[in-house]
PDB file of C-alpha atoms in Angstrom:
ATOM      1  CA  THR A   1      72.737 124.390 194.441  1.00 42.00           C
ATOM      2  CA  LYS A   2      69.686 126.397 193.535  1.00 41.00           C
ATOM      3  CA  TYR A   3      67.736 124.444 196.116  1.00 43.00           C
ATOM      4  CA  ALA A   4      69.870 125.614 199.031  1.00 37.00           C
ATOM      5  CA  HIS A   5      69.144 129.295 198.350  1.00 31.00           C
ATOM      6  CA  SER A   6      65.674 129.448 196.835  1.00 31.00           C
ATOM      7  CA  PHE A   7      63.719 126.505 198.161  1.00 31.00           C
ATOM      8  CA  LEU A   8      61.339 128.172 200.634  1.00 29.00           C
ATOM      9  CA  PRO A   9      60.221 130.938 198.242  1.00 29.00           C
ATOM     10  CA  ALA A  10      59.593 128.307 195.579  1.00 33.00           C
ATOM     11  CA  VAL A  11      57.431 126.229 197.914  1.00 33.00           C
ATOM     12  CA  THR A  12      55.493 129.244 199.109  1.00 33.00           C
ATOM     13  CA  THR A  13      54.830 130.375 195.550  1.00 35.00           C
ATOM     14  CA  GLU A  14      53.477 126.965 194.558  1.00 37.00           C
ATOM     15  CA  VAL A  15      51.146 126.769 197.538  1.00 34.00           C
ATOM     16  CA  LYS A  16      49.907 130.333 197.156  1.00 36.00           C
ATOM     17  CA  ALA A  17      48.857 129.454 193.628  1.00 39.00           C
ATOM     18  CA  ALA A  18      46.909 126.500 194.987  1.00 39.00           C
ATOM     19  CA  ARG A  19      45.155 128.686 197.576  1.00 36.00           C
ATOM     20  CA  LYS A  20      43.262 130.514 194.861  1.00 41.00           C
ATOM     21  CA  SER A  21      41.434 127.353 193.825  1.00 41.00           C
ATOM     22  CA  ARG A  22      40.686 125.718 197.176  1.00 43.00           C
ATOM     23  CA  PRO A  23      40.526 126.602 200.913  1.00 45.00           C
ATOM     24  CA  MET A  24      43.751 126.099 202.843  1.00 48.00           C
ATOM     25  CA  THR A  25      43.486 123.584 205.673  1.00 59.00           C
ATOM     26  CA  GLN A  26      45.820 123.728 208.662  1.00 58.00           C
ATOM     27  CA  GLU A  27      47.837 120.826 207.235  1.00 61.00           C
ATOM     28  CA  LEU A  28      48.324 122.616 203.898  1.00 56.00           C
ATOM     29  CA  GLU A  29      49.099 125.894 205.642  1.00 58.00           C
ATOM     30  CA  ASN A  30      51.932 124.254 207.586  1.00 56.00           C
ATOM     31  CA  ALA A  31      53.087 122.210 204.584  1.00 56.00           C
ATOM     32  CA  SER A  32      53.533 125.461 202.647  1.00 56.00           C
ATOM     33  CA  MET A  33      56.456 126.336 204.921  1.00 67.00           C
ATOM     34  CA  TRP A  34      57.900 122.851 205.325  1.00 77.00           C
ATOM     35  CA  PRO A  35      60.066 121.298 202.570  1.00 90.00           C
ATOM     36  CA  MET A  36      58.654 117.786 202.650  1.00 94.00           C
ATOM     37  CA  GLY A  37      58.324 115.053 200.039  1.00 96.00           C
ATOM     38  CA  LEU A  38      57.398 111.438 199.322  1.00 98.00           C
ATOM     39  CA  CYS A  39      59.832 109.312 197.338  1.00 98.00           C
ATOM     40  CA  VAL A  40      58.743 105.964 195.895  1.00 98.00           C
ATOM     41  CA  PHE A  41      61.753 103.648 195.654  1.00 97.00           C
ATOM     42  CA  CYS A  42      60.594 100.748 193.521  1.00 97.00           C
ATOM     43  CA  GLY A  43      61.863  97.671 191.720  1.00 96.00           C
ATOM     44  CA  LEU A  44      61.791  93.887 191.876  1.00 96.00           C
ATOM     45  CA  PRO A  45      62.414  92.030 195.153  1.00 95.00           C
ATOM     46  CA  ALA A  46      66.131  91.623 195.942  1.00 94.00           C
ATOM     47  CA  ALA A  47      67.103  94.293 193.402  1.00 94.00           C
ATOM     48  CA  GLY A  48      69.067  96.087 196.126  1.00 93.00           C
ATOM     49  CA  LYS A  49      66.549  98.797 197.020  1.00 94.00           C
ATOM     50  CA  THR A  50      66.895  98.687 200.803  1.00 93.00           C
ATOM     51  CA  THR A  51      70.688  98.771 200.717  1.00 91.00           C
ATOM     52  CA  MET A  52      70.630 101.768 198.385  1.00 91.00           C
ATOM     53  CA  VAL A  53      67.967 103.616 200.411  1.00 93.00           C
ATOM     54  CA  ARG A  54      70.023 103.267 203.597  1.00 92.00           C
ATOM     55  CA  ALA A  55      73.094 104.638 201.844  1.00 90.00           C
ATOM     56  CA  LEU A  56      71.060 107.510 200.393  1.00 92.00           C
ATOM     57  CA  ARG A  57      69.511 108.316 203.764  1.00 92.00           C
ATOM     58  CA  ASP A  58      72.883 108.447 205.494  1.00 91.00           C
ATOM     59  CA  SER A  59      74.436 110.513 202.699  1.00 89.00           C
ATOM     60  CA  LEU A  60      71.652 113.117 202.689  1.00 91.00           C
ATOM     61  CA  LYS A  61      71.817 113.433 206.469  1.00 90.00           C
ATOM     62  CA  GLN A  62      75.602 113.804 206.538  1.00 89.00           C
ATOM     63  CA  HIS A  63      76.164 116.050 203.524  1.00 86.00           C
ATOM     64  CA  LYS A  64      72.898 118.003 203.207  1.00 89.00           C
ATOM     65  CA  GLY A  65      71.397 117.946 206.692  1.00 91.00           C
ATOM     66  CA  TRP A  66      68.154 116.495 205.336  1.00 94.00           C
ATOM     67  CA  LEU A  67      65.885 114.183 207.314  1.00 93.00           C
ATOM     68  CA  CYS A  68      65.027 110.957 205.471  1.00 95.00           C
ATOM     69  CA  ILE A  69      62.518 108.523 206.952  1.00 96.00           C
ATOM     70  CA  HIS A  70      62.972 105.036 205.527  1.00 97.00           C
ATOM     71  CA  LEU A  71      59.749 103.005 205.340  1.00 97.00           C
ATOM     72  CA  ALA A  72      60.812  99.500 204.288  1.00 96.00           C
ATOM     73  CA  TYR A  73      57.646  97.542 203.587  1.00 95.00           C
ATOM     74  CA  ASP A  74      59.425  94.204 204.079  1.00 92.00           C
ATOM     75  CA  ASP A  75      60.019  95.182 207.720  1.00 93.00           C
ATOM     76  CA  LEU A  76      56.597  96.721 208.304  1.00 95.00           C
ATOM     77  CA  ILE A  77      54.279  94.125 206.786  1.00 91.00           C
ATOM     78  CA  PRO A  78      53.787  90.887 208.809  1.00 86.00           C
ATOM     79  CA  LEU A  79      55.492  87.742 207.530  1.00 76.00           C
ATOM     80  CA  GLU A  80      52.176  85.984 206.933  1.00 73.00           C
ATOM     81  CA  ALA A  81      51.497  88.421 204.094  1.00 66.00           C
ATOM     82  CA  PHE A  82      54.427  86.822 202.246  1.00 61.00           C
ATOM     83  CA  SER A  83      53.245  83.258 202.853  1.00 59.00           C
ATOM     84  CA  GLN A  84      51.305  81.190 200.359  1.00 52.00           C
ATOM     85  CA  SER A  85      48.991  78.498 201.678  1.00 47.00           C
ATOM     86  CA  GLU A  86      50.443  75.018 201.191  1.00 46.00           C
ATOM     87  CA  THR A  87      46.984  73.578 200.531  1.00 45.00           C
ATOM     88  CA  SER A  88      46.042  76.037 197.787  1.00 46.00           C
ATOM     89  CA  SER A  89      46.769  75.785 194.097  1.00 49.00           C
ATOM     90  CA  GLU A  90      49.507  77.975 192.632  1.00 51.00           C
ATOM     91  CA  GLU A  91      46.976  80.336 191.025  1.00 51.00           C
ATOM     92  CA  ALA A  92      44.821  80.564 194.162  1.00 46.00           C
ATOM     93  CA  GLY A  93      47.899  81.036 196.305  1.00 45.00           C
ATOM     94  CA  GLN A  94      49.160  83.914 194.170  1.00 50.00           C
ATOM     95  CA  HIS A  95      45.737  85.600 194.385  1.00 50.00           C
ATOM     96  CA  SER A  96      45.693  85.202 198.181  1.00 54.00           C
ATOM     97  CA  LEU A  97      49.204  86.610 198.417  1.00 56.00           C
ATOM     98  CA  ALA A  98      48.182  89.593 196.292  1.00 60.00           C
ATOM     99  CA  SER A  99      45.087  90.281 198.397  1.00 71.00           C
ATOM    100  CA  ASN A 100      47.033  90.142 201.660  1.00 79.00           C
ATOM    101  CA  TRP A 101      49.734  92.459 200.340  1.00 75.00           C
ATOM    102  CA  LYS A 102      47.175  94.937 199.004  1.00 86.00           C
ATOM    103  CA  PHE A 103      45.447  95.125 202.388  1.00 90.00           C
ATOM    104  CA  TYR A 104      48.651  95.802 204.314  1.00 92.00           C
ATOM    105  CA  ARG A 105      49.967  98.223 201.697  1.00 92.00           C
ATOM    106  CA  HIS A 106      46.818 100.339 201.983  1.00 93.00           C
ATOM    107  CA  GLU A 107      47.031 100.177 205.763  1.00 95.00           C
ATOM    108  CA  LEU A 108      50.608 101.516 205.760  1.00 96.00           C
ATOM    109  CA  LEU A 109      49.580 104.465 203.598  1.00 96.00           C
ATOM    110  CA  LEU A 110      46.864 105.271 206.136  1.00 95.00           C
ATOM    111  CA  TYR A 111      49.414 105.170 208.962  1.00 96.00           C
ATOM    112  CA  LEU A 112      51.705 107.458 206.983  1.00 97.00           C
ATOM    113  CA  GLU A 113      48.917 109.941 206.337  1.00 96.00           C
ATOM    114  CA  HIS A 114      47.967 109.777 210.017  1.00 95.00           C
ATOM    115  CA  PHE A 115      51.561 110.664 210.928  1.00 95.00           C
ATOM    116  CA  LEU A 116      51.658 113.490 208.366  1.00 94.00           C
ATOM    117  CA  GLN A 117      48.501 114.973 209.867  1.00 93.00           C
ATOM    118  CA  ALA A 118      49.965 114.898 213.391  1.00 92.00           C
ATOM    119  CA  LEU A 119      53.246 116.335 212.124  1.00 90.00           C
ATOM    120  CA  LEU A 120      51.630 119.205 210.259  1.00 88.00           C
ATOM    121  CA  LYS A 121      49.124 119.934 213.025  1.00 89.00           C
ATOM    122  CA  GLU A 122      51.968 119.878 215.569  1.00 86.00           C
ATOM    123  CA  CYS A 123      50.145 117.509 217.917  1.00 89.00           C
ATOM    124  CA  HIS A 124      50.796 114.134 219.557  1.00 89.00           C
ATOM    125  CA  TYR A 125      50.798 110.989 217.440  1.00 92.00           C
ATOM    126  CA  LEU A 126      47.795 108.849 218.406  1.00 90.00           C
ATOM    127  CA  PRO A 127      46.860 105.355 217.213  1.00 90.00           C
ATOM    128  CA  PRO A 128      44.293 105.428 214.391  1.00 89.00           C
ATOM    129  CA  PRO A 129      40.864 104.035 215.319  1.00 86.00           C
ATOM    130  CA  LYS A 130      41.108 101.205 212.775  1.00 85.00           C
ATOM    131  CA  ARG A 131      44.385  99.308 212.727  1.00 90.00           C
ATOM    132  CA  THR A 132      46.015  95.902 212.668  1.00 91.00           C
ATOM    133  CA  GLU A 133      48.026  95.618 215.877  1.00 91.00           C
ATOM    134  CA  VAL A 134      51.053  93.851 214.387  1.00 92.00           C
ATOM    135  CA  THR A 135      51.405  96.309 211.511  1.00 93.00           C
ATOM    136  CA  TRP A 136      50.777  99.291 213.774  1.00 94.00           C
ATOM    137  CA  LYS A 137      53.435  98.140 216.248  1.00 94.00           C
ATOM    138  CA  ASN A 138      55.901  97.651 213.388  1.00 95.00           C
ATOM    139  CA  PHE A 139      55.177 101.144 212.071  1.00 96.00           C
ATOM    140  CA  VAL A 140      55.561 102.758 215.505  1.00 95.00           C
ATOM    141  CA  PHE A 141      58.811 100.841 216.096  1.00 95.00           C
ATOM    142  CA  CYS A 142      60.114 102.037 212.726  1.00 96.00           C
ATOM    143  CA  LEU A 143      59.450 105.683 213.658  1.00 96.00           C
ATOM    144  CA  LYS A 144      60.940 105.234 217.139  1.00 95.00           C
ATOM    145  CA  GLU A 145      64.057 103.551 215.789  1.00 95.00           C
ATOM    146  CA  GLN A 146      64.686 106.518 213.514  1.00 94.00           C
ATOM    147  CA  GLY A 147      64.171 108.970 216.370  1.00 92.00           C
ATOM    148  CA  LEU A 148      60.957 110.500 215.030  1.00 93.00           C
ATOM    149  CA  ILE A 149      58.676 109.762 217.986  1.00 93.00           C
ATOM    150  CA  SER A 150      59.066 108.937 221.660  1.00 91.00           C
ATOM    151  CA  LEU A 151      56.992 108.402 224.766  1.00 85.00           C
ATOM    152  CA  GLY A 152      56.627 111.592 226.766  1.00 73.00           C
ATOM    153  CA  GLU A 153      56.033 112.309 230.424  1.00 70.00           C
ATOM    154  CA  ASP A 154      52.526 113.013 231.704  1.00 68.00           C
ATOM    155  CA  ILE A 155      50.817 111.731 228.532  1.00 68.00           C
ATOM    156  CA  PRO A 156      48.966 108.432 227.985  1.00 70.00           C
ATOM    157  CA  SER A 157      51.171 105.510 226.933  1.00 68.00           C
ATOM    158  CA  CYS A 158      49.311 105.158 223.628  1.00 77.00           C
ATOM    159  CA  GLN A 159      50.348 108.683 222.614  1.00 86.00           C
ATOM    160  CA  HIS A 160      53.745 109.634 221.270  1.00 90.00           C
ATOM    161  CA  LEU A 161      55.631 112.903 221.088  1.00 90.00           C
ATOM    162  CA  ILE A 162      56.910 113.884 217.659  1.00 91.00           C
ATOM    163  CA  ASN A 163      60.598 114.744 217.883  1.00 89.00           C
ATOM    164  CA  ILE A 164      60.904 116.709 214.643  1.00 83.00           C
ATOM    165  CA  THR A 165      61.247 120.362 215.630  1.00 72.00           C
ATOM    166  CA  THR A 166      63.113 122.054 212.771  1.00 71.00           C
ATOM    167  CA  LEU A 167      61.691 122.704 209.330  1.00 78.00           C
ATOM    168  CA  ARG A 168      64.575 121.103 207.482  1.00 87.00           C
ATOM    169  CA  PRO A 169      64.035 119.241 204.196  1.00 92.00           C
ATOM    170  CA  THR A 170      62.257 115.990 205.013  1.00 94.00           C
ATOM    171  CA  TYR A 171      61.690 112.946 202.810  1.00 96.00           C
ATOM    172  CA  PHE A 172      59.651 109.829 203.436  1.00 97.00           C
ATOM    173  CA  ILE A 173      61.218 107.103 201.286  1.00 97.00           C
ATOM    174  CA  LEU A 174      58.763 104.276 200.605  1.00 98.00           C
ATOM    175  CA  ASP A 175      60.778 101.150 199.852  1.00 97.00           C
ATOM    176  CA  ASP A 176      58.740  98.430 198.137  1.00 96.00           C
ATOM    177  CA  ASN A 177      58.190  96.724 194.783  1.00 95.00           C
ATOM    178  CA  PHE A 178      55.400  99.046 193.569  1.00 96.00           C
ATOM    179  CA  TYR A 179      55.338  97.083 190.326  1.00 95.00           C
ATOM    180  CA  TYR A 180      51.906  98.312 189.253  1.00 96.00           C
ATOM    181  CA  ARG A 181      51.563 101.974 188.321  1.00 97.00           C
ATOM    182  CA  SER A 182      48.357 102.164 190.374  1.00 96.00           C
ATOM    183  CA  MET A 183      50.366 101.403 193.530  1.00 96.00           C
ATOM    184  CA  ARG A 184      52.654 104.343 192.891  1.00 97.00           C
ATOM    185  CA  TYR A 185      49.756 106.589 191.951  1.00 98.00           C
ATOM    186  CA  GLU A 186      48.246 106.107 195.411  1.00 97.00           C
ATOM    187  CA  VAL A 187      51.402 107.636 196.915  1.00 98.00           C
ATOM    188  CA  TYR A 188      51.222 110.477 194.379  1.00 98.00           C
ATOM    189  CA  GLN A 189      47.635 111.153 195.471  1.00 97.00           C
ATOM    190  CA  LEU A 190      48.804 111.457 199.065  1.00 97.00           C
ATOM    191  CA  ALA A 191      51.487 113.950 198.030  1.00 97.00           C
ATOM    192  CA  ARG A 192      48.919 115.952 196.085  1.00 96.00           C
ATOM    193  CA  LYS A 193      46.481 115.977 199.003  1.00 95.00           C
ATOM    194  CA  TYR A 194      49.025 117.688 201.272  1.00 94.00           C
ATOM    195  CA  SER A 195      50.950 119.577 198.591  1.00 94.00           C
ATOM    196  CA  LEU A 196      54.175 117.614 199.126  1.00 96.00           C
ATOM    197  CA  GLY A 197      57.030 116.924 196.764  1.00 97.00           C
ATOM    198  CA  PHE A 198      56.827 113.634 194.872  1.00 98.00           C
ATOM    199  CA  CYS A 199      59.400 111.622 192.962  1.00 98.00           C
ATOM    200  CA  GLN A 200      60.233 108.053 191.976  1.00 98.00           C
ATOM    201  CA  LEU A 201      63.461 106.069 191.915  1.00 97.00           C
ATOM    202  CA  PHE A 202      63.220 102.839 189.940  1.00 96.00           C
ATOM    203  CA  LEU A 203      66.010 100.308 190.488  1.00 95.00           C
ATOM    204  CA  ASP A 204      66.371  98.272 187.311  1.00 94.00           C
ATOM    205  CA  CYS A 205      67.770  94.790 187.912  1.00 94.00           C
ATOM    206  CA  GLN A 206      67.747  91.604 185.815  1.00 94.00           C
ATOM    207  CA  VAL A 207      65.399  88.903 187.069  1.00 96.00           C
ATOM    208  CA  GLU A 208      68.159  86.290 187.307  1.00 96.00           C
ATOM    209  CA  VAL A 209      70.236  88.594 189.528  1.00 94.00           C
ATOM    210  CA  CYS A 210      67.221  89.170 191.785  1.00 96.00           C
ATOM    211  CA  LEU A 211      66.627  85.412 192.034  1.00 96.00           C
ATOM    212  CA  GLN A 212      70.246  84.807 193.068  1.00 96.00           C
ATOM    213  CA  ARG A 213      70.071  87.487 195.748  1.00 95.00           C
ATOM    214  CA  ASN A 214      66.661  86.268 196.904  1.00 95.00           C
ATOM    215  CA  CYS A 215      68.101  82.836 197.713  1.00 95.00           C
ATOM    216  CA  GLN A 216      70.463  84.497 200.200  1.00 93.00           C
ATOM    217  CA  ARG A 217      67.634  86.124 202.151  1.00 91.00           C
ATOM    218  CA  THR A 218      66.463  84.915 205.554  1.00 89.00           C
ATOM    219  CA  HIS A 219      62.886  84.759 204.269  1.00 86.00           C
ATOM    220  CA  PRO A 220      63.140  84.305 200.471  1.00 91.00           C
ATOM    221  CA  LEU A 221      60.139  84.701 198.215  1.00 90.00           C
ATOM    222  CA  LEU A 222      59.070  81.924 195.889  1.00 92.00           C
ATOM    223  CA  GLU A 223      60.820  82.061 192.515  1.00 95.00           C
ATOM    224  CA  GLU A 224      57.400  81.976 190.817  1.00 94.00           C
ATOM    225  CA  THR A 225      56.352  85.094 192.732  1.00 91.00           C
ATOM    226  CA  ILE A 226      59.342  87.116 191.528  1.00 95.00           C
ATOM    227  CA  ARG A 227      58.999  85.910 187.925  1.00 96.00           C
ATOM    228  CA  ALA A 228      55.276  86.740 187.920  1.00 94.00           C
ATOM    229  CA  MET A 229      56.040  90.173 189.332  1.00 94.00           C
ATOM    230  CA  ALA A 230      58.648  90.774 186.625  1.00 96.00           C
ATOM    231  CA  GLN A 231      56.094  89.985 183.920  1.00 96.00           C
ATOM    232  CA  LYS A 232      53.542  92.384 185.407  1.00 95.00           C
ATOM    233  CA  LEU A 233      56.052  95.146 186.152  1.00 96.00           C
ATOM    234  CA  GLU A 234      55.000  98.562 184.816  1.00 97.00           C
ATOM    235  CA  VAL A 235      58.145 100.636 184.507  1.00 96.00           C
ATOM    236  CA  PRO A 236      57.630 104.380 185.168  1.00 96.00           C
ATOM    237  CA  ASN A 237      56.827 106.243 181.959  1.00 96.00           C
ATOM    238  CA  SER A 238      57.151 110.011 182.284  1.00 93.00           C
ATOM    239  CA  GLU A 239      56.306 110.605 178.621  1.00 93.00           C
ATOM    240  CA  LYS A 240      52.897 108.965 178.861  1.00 95.00           C
ATOM    241  CA  TYR A 241      52.020 109.850 182.464  1.00 96.00           C
ATOM    242  CA  THR A 242      52.828 113.419 183.456  1.00 95.00           C
ATOM    243  CA  TRP A 243      52.576 112.661 187.178  1.00 97.00           C
ATOM    244  CA  GLU A 244      55.599 110.352 186.750  1.00 97.00           C
ATOM    245  CA  GLN A 245      57.785 113.126 185.363  1.00 96.00           C
ATOM    246  CA  ASN A 246      59.977 113.258 188.491  1.00 97.00           C
ATOM    247  CA  THR A 247      61.427 109.795 187.931  1.00 97.00           C
ATOM    248  CA  LEU A 248      64.937 108.410 187.676  1.00 95.00           C
ATOM    249  CA  ILE A 249      65.804 104.886 186.540  1.00 94.00           C
ATOM    250  CA  LEU A 250      68.966 103.439 188.081  1.00 92.00           C
ATOM    251  CA  LYS A 251      70.845 100.307 187.081  1.00 87.00           C
ATOM    252  CA  SER A 252      71.231  98.034 190.089  1.00 76.00           C
ATOM    253  CA  THR A 253      74.706  96.811 189.119  1.00 68.00           C
ATOM    254  CA  GLU A 254      75.995 100.077 187.656  1.00 66.00           C
ATOM    255  CA  HIS A 255      75.348 102.702 190.339  1.00 67.00           C
ATOM    256  CA  THR A 256      77.895 105.537 189.961  1.00 69.00           C
ATOM    257  CA  LEU A 257      78.752 108.930 191.457  1.00 63.00           C
ATOM    258  CA  GLU A 258      76.927 110.493 188.513  1.00 66.00           C
ATOM    259  CA  ASP A 259      73.803 108.655 189.649  1.00 77.00           C
ATOM    260  CA  ASN A 260      74.228 110.202 193.107  1.00 84.00           C
ATOM    261  CA  PHE A 261      74.226 113.676 191.561  1.00 88.00           C
ATOM    262  CA  GLN A 262      71.158 112.843 189.486  1.00 91.00           C
ATOM    263  CA  VAL A 263      69.346 111.474 192.539  1.00 93.00           C
ATOM    264  CA  LEU A 264      70.067 114.630 194.537  1.00 93.00           C
ATOM    265  CA  SER A 265      68.909 116.809 191.638  1.00 94.00           C
ATOM    266  CA  LEU A 266      65.679 114.818 191.385  1.00 96.00           C
ATOM    267  CA  LEU A 267      64.954 115.034 195.113  1.00 96.00           C
ATOM    268  CA  SER A 268      65.712 118.760 195.162  1.00 95.00           C
ATOM    269  CA  ALA A 269      63.519 119.467 192.133  1.00 96.00           C
ATOM    270  CA  ALA A 270      60.599 117.585 193.663  1.00 97.00           C
ATOM    271  CA  LEU A 271      60.871 119.602 196.887  1.00 95.00           C
ATOM    272  CA  GLU A 272      61.092 122.873 194.975  1.00 94.00           C
ATOM    273  CA  ASN A 273      57.954 121.986 193.007  1.00 95.00           C
ATOM    274  CA  PRO A 274      55.464 120.246 195.321  1.00 95.00           C
ATOM    275  CA  VAL A 275      52.380 118.703 193.791  1.00 96.00           C
ATOM    276  CA  LYS A 276      49.531 121.201 193.642  1.00 92.00           C
ATOM    277  CA  PRO A 277      46.197 120.240 195.207  1.00 88.00           C
ATOM    278  CA  LEU A 278      43.630 120.051 192.429  1.00 75.00           C
ATOM    279  CA  GLU A 279      39.922 120.525 192.064  1.00 60.00           C
ATOM    280  CA  GLU A 280      37.888 117.842 190.318  1.00 47.00           C
ATOM    281  CA  ASN A 281      40.058 116.775 187.408  1.00 50.00           C
ATOM    282  CA  THR A 282      38.632 114.698 184.586  1.00 49.00           C
ATOM    283  CA  GLU A 283      41.996 113.438 183.410  1.00 49.00           C
ATOM    284  CA  PHE A 284      42.872 111.991 186.798  1.00 49.00           C
ATOM    285  CA  LYS A 285      39.388 110.551 187.324  1.00 52.00           C
ATOM    286  CA  VAL A 286      39.537 108.708 184.018  1.00 50.00           C
ATOM    287  CA  MET A 287      43.023 107.380 184.750  1.00 51.00           C
ATOM    288  CA  TRP A 288      42.101 106.287 188.246  1.00 50.00           C
ATOM    289  CA  SER A 289      38.999 104.468 186.989  1.00 54.00           C
ATOM    290  CA  HIS A 290      41.375 102.463 184.798  1.00 52.00           C
ATOM    291  CA  PHE A 291      43.501 101.610 187.842  1.00 48.00           C
ATOM    292  CA  LYS A 292      40.504 100.404 189.857  1.00 49.00           C
ATOM    293  CA  THR A 293      40.728  96.853 188.569  1.00 49.00           C
ATOM    294  CA  ASP A 294      41.788  93.636 190.220  1.00 45.00           C
ATOM    295  CA  LYS A 295      45.387  94.758 190.080  1.00 49.00           C
ATOM    296  CA  PHE A 296      47.067  95.073 193.421  1.00 41.00           C
TER     297      PHE A 296
END
């Protein structure tokens, strides 16, 4: 593919263009030579996202030699965030559930950025000053399990060595519902801040199919929660929102080999064209002010 032969020059060209408009930090300097991206894998609960992400991760590692870090929010966020108080009304319970999820979702993005900074600065991974212990432990375990960090000799136990040594294509795949556009835009902002690739995979699945699969889960969500989420779902729209242009919509029950080719093309294109850091931008400020509502 084009990516295999021309990726590094393409990345360097994009970042050099960005240098003219803003000073290059150490993180951006290193990112300019590292093919790295953020992929939002979104869709309703029980649509089959996690199963598909695992298959994609294994396939990219085996056939392309890429490194894919799977961040499954269901495994990282504490179970209490999914629980609705038995004493609260349905409306109050849904609001509490939304608030809890929003808090933990923002916290995970901070942990991810903290890891990106350590990775790009080539230093040890330290705990952030503000953290929730359960979520932090889950995040560290997730990185350890995938071989990204480890405890080293002659360093404090709270510090971790980063085990990534080669500049091979690297993707962080964020696996969650992301049913509001504002949720996905926060990940895009992170990609833009560090000049990373950004793309979205939306797994389209009928609500009734999701409800059937949800019943088979160890910790199923309430049916009302999934139906409410389906009503609020904002499907990616690349025609209206230019930052969503690197998006592919997949049918949950109709995934084919052609889809695999399209997914690879999308991921490659996003790495070849990382998001450029921007100066103050009126268009984005106006859009973000619209997102800053009670949505979560």
